[in-house]
CSV table of C-alpha atoms and ligand atoms in Angstrom, one decimal:
chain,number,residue,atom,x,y,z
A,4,UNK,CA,-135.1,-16.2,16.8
A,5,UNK,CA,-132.4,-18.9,16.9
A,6,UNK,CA,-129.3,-18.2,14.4
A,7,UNK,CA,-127.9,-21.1,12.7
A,8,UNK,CA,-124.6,-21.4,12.6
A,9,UNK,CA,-122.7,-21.5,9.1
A,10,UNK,CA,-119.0,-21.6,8.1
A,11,UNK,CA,-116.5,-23.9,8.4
A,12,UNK,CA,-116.5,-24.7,12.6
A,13,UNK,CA,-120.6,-24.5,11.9
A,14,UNK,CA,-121.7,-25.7,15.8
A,15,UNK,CA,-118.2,-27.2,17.3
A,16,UNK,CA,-117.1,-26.0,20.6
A,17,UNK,CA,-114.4,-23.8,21.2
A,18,UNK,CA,-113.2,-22.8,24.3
A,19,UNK,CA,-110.9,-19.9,24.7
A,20,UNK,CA,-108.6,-19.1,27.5
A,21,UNK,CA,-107.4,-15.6,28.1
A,22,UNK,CA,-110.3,-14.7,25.8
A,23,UNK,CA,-110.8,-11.3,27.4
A,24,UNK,CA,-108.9,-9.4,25.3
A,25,UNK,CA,-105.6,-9.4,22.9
A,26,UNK,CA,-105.4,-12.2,20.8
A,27,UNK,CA,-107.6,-14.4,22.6
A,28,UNK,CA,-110.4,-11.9,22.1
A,29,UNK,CA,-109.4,-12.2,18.4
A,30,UNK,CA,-109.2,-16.2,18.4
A,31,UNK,CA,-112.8,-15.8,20.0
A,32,UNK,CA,-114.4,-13.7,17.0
A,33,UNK,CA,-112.8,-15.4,14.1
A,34,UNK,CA,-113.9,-18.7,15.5
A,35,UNK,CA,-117.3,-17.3,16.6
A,36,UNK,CA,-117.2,-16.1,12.6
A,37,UNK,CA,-116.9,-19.5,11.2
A,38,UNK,CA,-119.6,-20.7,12.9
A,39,UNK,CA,-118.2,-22.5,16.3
A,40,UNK,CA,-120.3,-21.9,19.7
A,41,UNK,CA,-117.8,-20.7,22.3
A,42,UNK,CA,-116.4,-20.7,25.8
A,43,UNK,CA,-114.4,-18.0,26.7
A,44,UNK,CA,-112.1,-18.6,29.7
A,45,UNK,CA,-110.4,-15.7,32.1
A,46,UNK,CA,-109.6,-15.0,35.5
A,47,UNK,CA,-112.3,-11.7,35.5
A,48,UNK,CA,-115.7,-11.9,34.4
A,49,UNK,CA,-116.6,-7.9,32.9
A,50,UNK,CA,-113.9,-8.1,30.2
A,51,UNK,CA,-115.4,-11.7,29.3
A,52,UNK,CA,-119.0,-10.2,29.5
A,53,UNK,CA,-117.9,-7.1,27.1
A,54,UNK,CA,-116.6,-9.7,24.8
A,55,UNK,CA,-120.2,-11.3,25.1
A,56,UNK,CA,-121.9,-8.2,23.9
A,57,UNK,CA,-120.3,-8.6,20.8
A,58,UNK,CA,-120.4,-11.6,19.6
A,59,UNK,CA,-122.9,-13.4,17.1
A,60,UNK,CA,-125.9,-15.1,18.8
A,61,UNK,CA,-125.0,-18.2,16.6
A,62,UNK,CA,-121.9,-18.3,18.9
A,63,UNK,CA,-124.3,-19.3,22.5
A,64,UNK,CA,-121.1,-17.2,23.9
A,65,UNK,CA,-120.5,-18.7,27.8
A,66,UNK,CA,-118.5,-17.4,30.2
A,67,UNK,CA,-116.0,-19.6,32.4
A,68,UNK,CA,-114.3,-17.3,35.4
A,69,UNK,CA,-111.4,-19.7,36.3
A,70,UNK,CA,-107.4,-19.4,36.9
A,71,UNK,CA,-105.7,-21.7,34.8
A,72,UNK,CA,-103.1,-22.4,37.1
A,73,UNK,CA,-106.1,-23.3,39.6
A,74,UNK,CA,-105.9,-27.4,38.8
A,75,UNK,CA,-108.7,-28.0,41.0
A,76,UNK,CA,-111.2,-25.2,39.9
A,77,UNK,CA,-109.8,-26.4,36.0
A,78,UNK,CA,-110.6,-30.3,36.3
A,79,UNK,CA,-114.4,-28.8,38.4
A,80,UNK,CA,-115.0,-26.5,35.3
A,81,UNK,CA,-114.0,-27.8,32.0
A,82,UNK,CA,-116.2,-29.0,30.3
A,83,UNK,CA,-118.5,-26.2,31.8
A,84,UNK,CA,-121.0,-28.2,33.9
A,85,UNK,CA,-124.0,-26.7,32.7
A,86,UNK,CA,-122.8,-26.6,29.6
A,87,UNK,CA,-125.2,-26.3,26.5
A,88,UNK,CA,-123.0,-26.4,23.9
A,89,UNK,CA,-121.4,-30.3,24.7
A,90,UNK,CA,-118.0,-31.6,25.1
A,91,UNK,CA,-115.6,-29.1,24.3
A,92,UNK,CA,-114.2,-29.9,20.7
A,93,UNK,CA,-111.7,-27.2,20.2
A,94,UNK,CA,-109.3,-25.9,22.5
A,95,UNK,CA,-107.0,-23.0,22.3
A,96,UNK,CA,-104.8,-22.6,25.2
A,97,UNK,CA,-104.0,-19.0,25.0
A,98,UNK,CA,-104.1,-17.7,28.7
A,99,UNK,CA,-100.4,-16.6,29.1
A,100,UNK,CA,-98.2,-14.0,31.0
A,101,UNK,CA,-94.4,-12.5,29.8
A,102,UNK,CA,-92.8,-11.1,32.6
A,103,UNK,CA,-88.8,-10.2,32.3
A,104,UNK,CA,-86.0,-10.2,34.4
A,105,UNK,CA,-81.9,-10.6,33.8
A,106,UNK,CA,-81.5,-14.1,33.9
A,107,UNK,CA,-80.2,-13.4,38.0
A,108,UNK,CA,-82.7,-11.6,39.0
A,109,UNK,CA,-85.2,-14.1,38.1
A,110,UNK,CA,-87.1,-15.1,41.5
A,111,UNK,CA,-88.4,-18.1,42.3
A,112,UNK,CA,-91.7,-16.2,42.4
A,113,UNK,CA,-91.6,-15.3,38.5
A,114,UNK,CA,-90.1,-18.7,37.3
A,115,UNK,CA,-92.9,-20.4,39.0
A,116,UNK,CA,-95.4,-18.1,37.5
A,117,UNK,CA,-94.1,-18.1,34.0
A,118,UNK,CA,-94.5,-22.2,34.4
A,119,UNK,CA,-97.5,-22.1,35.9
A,120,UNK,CA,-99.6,-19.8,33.9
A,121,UNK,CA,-98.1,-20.1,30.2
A,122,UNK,CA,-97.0,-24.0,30.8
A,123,UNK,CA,-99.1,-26.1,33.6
A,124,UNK,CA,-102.1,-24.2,32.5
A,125,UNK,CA,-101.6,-25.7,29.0
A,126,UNK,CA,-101.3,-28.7,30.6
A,127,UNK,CA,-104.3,-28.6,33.1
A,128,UNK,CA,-106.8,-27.3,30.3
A,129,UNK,CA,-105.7,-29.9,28.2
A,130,UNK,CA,-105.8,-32.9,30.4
A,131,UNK,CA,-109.9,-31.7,31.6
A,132,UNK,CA,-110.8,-31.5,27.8
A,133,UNK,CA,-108.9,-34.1,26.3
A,134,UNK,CA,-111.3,-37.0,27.3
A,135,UNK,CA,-114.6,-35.9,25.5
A,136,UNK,CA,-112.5,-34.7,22.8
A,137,UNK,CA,-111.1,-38.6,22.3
A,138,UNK,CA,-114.7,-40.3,23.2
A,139,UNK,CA,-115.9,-38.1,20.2
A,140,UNK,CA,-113.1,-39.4,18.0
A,141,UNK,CA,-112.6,-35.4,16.9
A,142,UNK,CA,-110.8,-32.5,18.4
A,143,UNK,CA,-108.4,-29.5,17.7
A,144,UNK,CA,-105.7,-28.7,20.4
A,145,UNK,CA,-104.2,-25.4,20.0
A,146,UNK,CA,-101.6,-23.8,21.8
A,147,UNK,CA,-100.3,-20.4,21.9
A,148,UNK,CA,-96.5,-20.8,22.3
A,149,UNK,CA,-94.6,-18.3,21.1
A,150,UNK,CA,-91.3,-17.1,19.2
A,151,UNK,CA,-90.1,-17.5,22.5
A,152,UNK,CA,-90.4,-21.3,22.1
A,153,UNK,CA,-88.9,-21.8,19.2
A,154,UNK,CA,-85.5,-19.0,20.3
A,155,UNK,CA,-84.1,-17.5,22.9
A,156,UNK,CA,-84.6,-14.1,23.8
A,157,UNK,CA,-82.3,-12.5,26.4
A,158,UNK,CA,-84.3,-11.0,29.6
A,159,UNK,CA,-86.9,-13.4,29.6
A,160,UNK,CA,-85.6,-16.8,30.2
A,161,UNK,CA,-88.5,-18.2,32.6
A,162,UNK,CA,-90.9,-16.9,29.9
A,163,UNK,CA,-88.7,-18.7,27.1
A,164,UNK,CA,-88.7,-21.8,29.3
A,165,UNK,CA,-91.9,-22.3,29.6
A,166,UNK,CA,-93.3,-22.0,25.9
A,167,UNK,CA,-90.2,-23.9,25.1
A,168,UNK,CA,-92.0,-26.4,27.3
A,169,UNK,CA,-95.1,-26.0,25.3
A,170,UNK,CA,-94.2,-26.9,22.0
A,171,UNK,CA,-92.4,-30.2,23.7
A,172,UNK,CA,-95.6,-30.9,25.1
A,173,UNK,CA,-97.6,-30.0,22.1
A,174,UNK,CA,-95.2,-32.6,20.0
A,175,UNK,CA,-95.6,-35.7,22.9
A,176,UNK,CA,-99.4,-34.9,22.6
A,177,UNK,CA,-99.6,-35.0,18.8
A,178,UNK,CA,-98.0,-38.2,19.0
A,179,UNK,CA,-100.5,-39.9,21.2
A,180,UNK,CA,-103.7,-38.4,19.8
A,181,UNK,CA,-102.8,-38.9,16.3
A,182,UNK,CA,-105.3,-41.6,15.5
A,183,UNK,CA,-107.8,-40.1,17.7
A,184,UNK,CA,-108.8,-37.8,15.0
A,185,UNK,CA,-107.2,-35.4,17.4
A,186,UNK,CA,-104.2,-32.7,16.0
A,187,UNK,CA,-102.6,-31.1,18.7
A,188,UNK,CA,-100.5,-27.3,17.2
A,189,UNK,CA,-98.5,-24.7,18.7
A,190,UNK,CA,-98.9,-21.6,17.2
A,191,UNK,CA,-95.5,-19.2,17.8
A,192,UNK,CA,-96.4,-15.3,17.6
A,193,UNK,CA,-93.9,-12.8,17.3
A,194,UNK,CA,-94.0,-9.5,18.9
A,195,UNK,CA,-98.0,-9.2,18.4
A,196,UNK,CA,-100.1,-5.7,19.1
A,197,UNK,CA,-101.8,-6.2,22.6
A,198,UNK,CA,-101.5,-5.4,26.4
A,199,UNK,CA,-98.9,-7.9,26.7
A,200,UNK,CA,-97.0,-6.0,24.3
A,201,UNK,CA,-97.6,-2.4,25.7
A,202,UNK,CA,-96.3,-3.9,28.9
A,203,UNK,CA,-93.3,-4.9,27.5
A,204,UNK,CA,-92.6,-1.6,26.0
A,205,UNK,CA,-93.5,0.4,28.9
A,206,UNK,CA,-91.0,-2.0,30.6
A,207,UNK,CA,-87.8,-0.8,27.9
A,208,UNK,CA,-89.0,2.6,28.5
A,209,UNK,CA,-88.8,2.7,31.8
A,210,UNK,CA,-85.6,0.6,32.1
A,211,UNK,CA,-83.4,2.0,29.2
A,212,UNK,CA,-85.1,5.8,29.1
A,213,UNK,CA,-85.7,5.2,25.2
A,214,UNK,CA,-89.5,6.4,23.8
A,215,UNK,CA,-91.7,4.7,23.2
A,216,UNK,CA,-91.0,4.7,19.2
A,217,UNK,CA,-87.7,3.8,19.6
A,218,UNK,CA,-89.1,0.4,22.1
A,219,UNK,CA,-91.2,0.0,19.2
A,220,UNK,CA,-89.1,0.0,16.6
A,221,UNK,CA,-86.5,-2.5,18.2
A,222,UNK,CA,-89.3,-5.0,18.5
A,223,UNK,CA,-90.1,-4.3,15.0
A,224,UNK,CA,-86.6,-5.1,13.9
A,225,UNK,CA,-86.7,-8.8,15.0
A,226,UNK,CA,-90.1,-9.0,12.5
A,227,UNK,CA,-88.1,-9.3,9.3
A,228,UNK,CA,-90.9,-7.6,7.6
A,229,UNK,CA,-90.4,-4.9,10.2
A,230,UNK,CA,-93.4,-4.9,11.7
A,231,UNK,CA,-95.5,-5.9,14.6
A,232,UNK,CA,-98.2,-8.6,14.2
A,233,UNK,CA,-101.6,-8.0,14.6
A,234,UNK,CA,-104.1,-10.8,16.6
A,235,UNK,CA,-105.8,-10.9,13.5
A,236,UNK,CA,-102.9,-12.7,12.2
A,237,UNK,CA,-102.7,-15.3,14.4
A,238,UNK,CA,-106.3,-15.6,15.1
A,239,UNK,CA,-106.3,-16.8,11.1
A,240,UNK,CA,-104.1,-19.4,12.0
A,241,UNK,CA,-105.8,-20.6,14.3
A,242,UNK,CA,-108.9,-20.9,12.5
A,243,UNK,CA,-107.4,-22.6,9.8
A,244,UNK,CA,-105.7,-24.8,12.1
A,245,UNK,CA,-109.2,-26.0,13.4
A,246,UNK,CA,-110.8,-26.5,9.9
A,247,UNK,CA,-111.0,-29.8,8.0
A,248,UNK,CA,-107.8,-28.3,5.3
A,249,UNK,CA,-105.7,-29.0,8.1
A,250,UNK,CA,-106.7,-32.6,9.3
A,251,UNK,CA,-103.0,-33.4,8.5
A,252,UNK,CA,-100.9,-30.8,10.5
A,253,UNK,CA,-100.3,-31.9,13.7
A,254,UNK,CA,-97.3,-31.6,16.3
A,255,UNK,CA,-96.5,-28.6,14.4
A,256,UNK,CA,-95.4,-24.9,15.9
A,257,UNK,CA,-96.2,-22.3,13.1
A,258,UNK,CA,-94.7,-19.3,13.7
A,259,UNK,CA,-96.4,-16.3,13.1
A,260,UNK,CA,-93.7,-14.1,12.5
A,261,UNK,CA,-92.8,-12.5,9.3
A,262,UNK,CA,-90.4,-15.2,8.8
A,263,UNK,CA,-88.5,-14.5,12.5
A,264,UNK,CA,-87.9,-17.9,13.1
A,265,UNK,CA,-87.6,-20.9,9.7
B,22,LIG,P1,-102.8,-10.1,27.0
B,22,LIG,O1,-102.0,-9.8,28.2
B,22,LIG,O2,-103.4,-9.1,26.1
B,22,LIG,O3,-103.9,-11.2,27.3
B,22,LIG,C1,-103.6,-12.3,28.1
B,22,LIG,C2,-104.9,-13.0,28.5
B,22,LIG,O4,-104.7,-14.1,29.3
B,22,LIG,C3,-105.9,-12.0,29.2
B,22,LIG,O5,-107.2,-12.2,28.7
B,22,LIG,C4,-105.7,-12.5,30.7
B,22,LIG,O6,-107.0,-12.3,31.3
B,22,LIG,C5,-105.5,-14.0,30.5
B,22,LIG,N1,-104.8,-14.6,31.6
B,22,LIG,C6,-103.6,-14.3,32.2
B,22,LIG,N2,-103.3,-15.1,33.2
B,22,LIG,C7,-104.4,-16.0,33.3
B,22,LIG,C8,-104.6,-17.0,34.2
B,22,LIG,N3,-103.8,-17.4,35.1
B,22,LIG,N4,-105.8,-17.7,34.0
B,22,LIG,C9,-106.6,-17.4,33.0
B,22,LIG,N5,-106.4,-16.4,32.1
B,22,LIG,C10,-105.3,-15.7,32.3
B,22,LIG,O7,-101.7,-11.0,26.1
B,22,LIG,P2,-101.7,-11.5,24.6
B,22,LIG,O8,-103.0,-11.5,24.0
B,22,LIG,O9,-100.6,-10.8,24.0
B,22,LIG,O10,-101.2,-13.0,24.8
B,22,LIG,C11,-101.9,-14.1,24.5
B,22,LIG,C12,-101.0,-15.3,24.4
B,22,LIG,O11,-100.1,-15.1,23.3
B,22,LIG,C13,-100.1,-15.6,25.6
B,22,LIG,O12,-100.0,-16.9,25.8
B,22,LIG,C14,-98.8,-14.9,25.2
B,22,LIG,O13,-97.7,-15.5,25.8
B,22,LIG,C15,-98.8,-15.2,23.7
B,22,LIG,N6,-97.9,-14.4,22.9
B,22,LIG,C16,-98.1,-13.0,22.8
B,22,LIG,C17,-97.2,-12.3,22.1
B,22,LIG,C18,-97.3,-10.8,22.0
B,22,LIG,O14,-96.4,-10.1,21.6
B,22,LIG,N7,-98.4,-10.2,22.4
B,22,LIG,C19,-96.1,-12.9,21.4
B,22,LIG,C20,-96.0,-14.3,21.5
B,22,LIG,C21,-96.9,-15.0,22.2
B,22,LIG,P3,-107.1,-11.9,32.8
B,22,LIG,O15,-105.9,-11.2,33.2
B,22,LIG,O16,-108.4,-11.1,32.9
B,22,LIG,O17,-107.3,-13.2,33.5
């Protein structure tokens, strides 16, 4: 038996990059819970398939193996081509890396890949999906920047470059879709609960010789509720982000911080 969809993103298109896990994953199932039929985007298929398992039949979950830093496999696969689902309506570029250095000894290697994943892949996804989004006169652009766009951090300056970059191309893009029916967001995490962050803690560890509490509780500190955020969190954002309440927001980065960054 088919499942209708219900809720607020009742049959729009979402696709996901990075949906495998973190707060991509978390984007996925609060979107797939408002009703939206998803794509979920990520270099390795058995995480997206796991992801699969889970989610509502109302969401028609499909699966999109690609690199976003791959422009040629990008412009091939978005929108999927045999797509049930239509156009892609929502986007949420999530797919994103945080690797750290000292500011000299950043390699050429991790600057280019800190551009290419968290900021050309922004701009890759969004330049395949934009079109159908703009013949449909409707679309949600969602990009998951950072704290790190919106303030430095010391360590991670190629990171902090590129989701700097994000926002300014999330604003330019705002501008020119704006009577598209088109909003185009950056949503700004702080320190958030997922592989990424156990990384980066594993990281201080292993550098400074503190535990892992200690790692934790520095991270914490910069929350000014003194805490780490949960995907959930930001996953709420982005859902409200897509919904017709916030047809006026646009160009924005909402941080999602505990009040890190205002
Ligand atoms: P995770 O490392 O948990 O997940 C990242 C996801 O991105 C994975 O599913 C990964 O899948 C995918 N990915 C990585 N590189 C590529 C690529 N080249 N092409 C396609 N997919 C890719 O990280 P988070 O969930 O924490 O991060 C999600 C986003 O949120 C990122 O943009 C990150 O910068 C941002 N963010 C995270 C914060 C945090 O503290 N966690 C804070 C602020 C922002 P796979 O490797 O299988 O391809």
């Amino acid at each position: 038996m088919t499942t209708i969809p219900i809720g607020p993103l009742a049959g729009r298109h979402a696709l996901v990059t990075g949906a495998a896990r973190g707060i991509g994953a978390a984007i996925a199932r609060r979107l797939a819970a408002d009703g939206a039929h998803l794509t979920l985007l990520g270099r390795q298929r058995e995480p997206l398939e796991a992801l699969v398992a889970e989610l509502p039949e109302s969401a028609r979950p499909q699966i999109l193996v690609c690199d976003v830093t791959d422009a040629q496999t990008v412009a091939r696969a978005l929108p999927p081509s045999a797509d049930l689902t239509g156009p892609v309506q929502i986007l949420v570029n999530n797919a994103g890396q945080a690797a750290s250095a000292p500011f000299g000894r950043t390699t050429d290697e991790l600057w280019q890949r800190m551009l290419a994943v968290n900021l050309t892949g922004t701009f890759l996804c969004t330049r395949a999906a934009l079109p159908g989004m703009v013949t449909a006169g409707w679309g949600r652009i969602v990009n998951i920047a950072s704290t790190a766009g919106q303030r430095g951090y010391a360590y991670v300056s190629a990171y902090a470059a590129a989701k700097h970059g994000v926002i300014g191309l999330t604003r330019s893009l705002a501008l020119e879709v704006a009577t598209k029916g088109i909003t185009a967001n950056a949503v700004c995490p702080g320190y958030t609960e997922t592989d990424l962050l156990r990384e980066s803690l594993s990281n201080v560890v292993a550098k400074t010789g503190r535990t892992d509490e200690a790692a934790r509780a520095e991270f914490a500190r910069h929350n000014p509720q003194g805490r780490i955020v949960q995907p959930e969190e930001v996953a709420d954002t982005v859902a409200w982000l897509c919904g017709a309440a916030a047809t006026a927001i646009n160009g924005q980065s909402i941080s999602v911080s505990g009040g890190e960054v205002m």
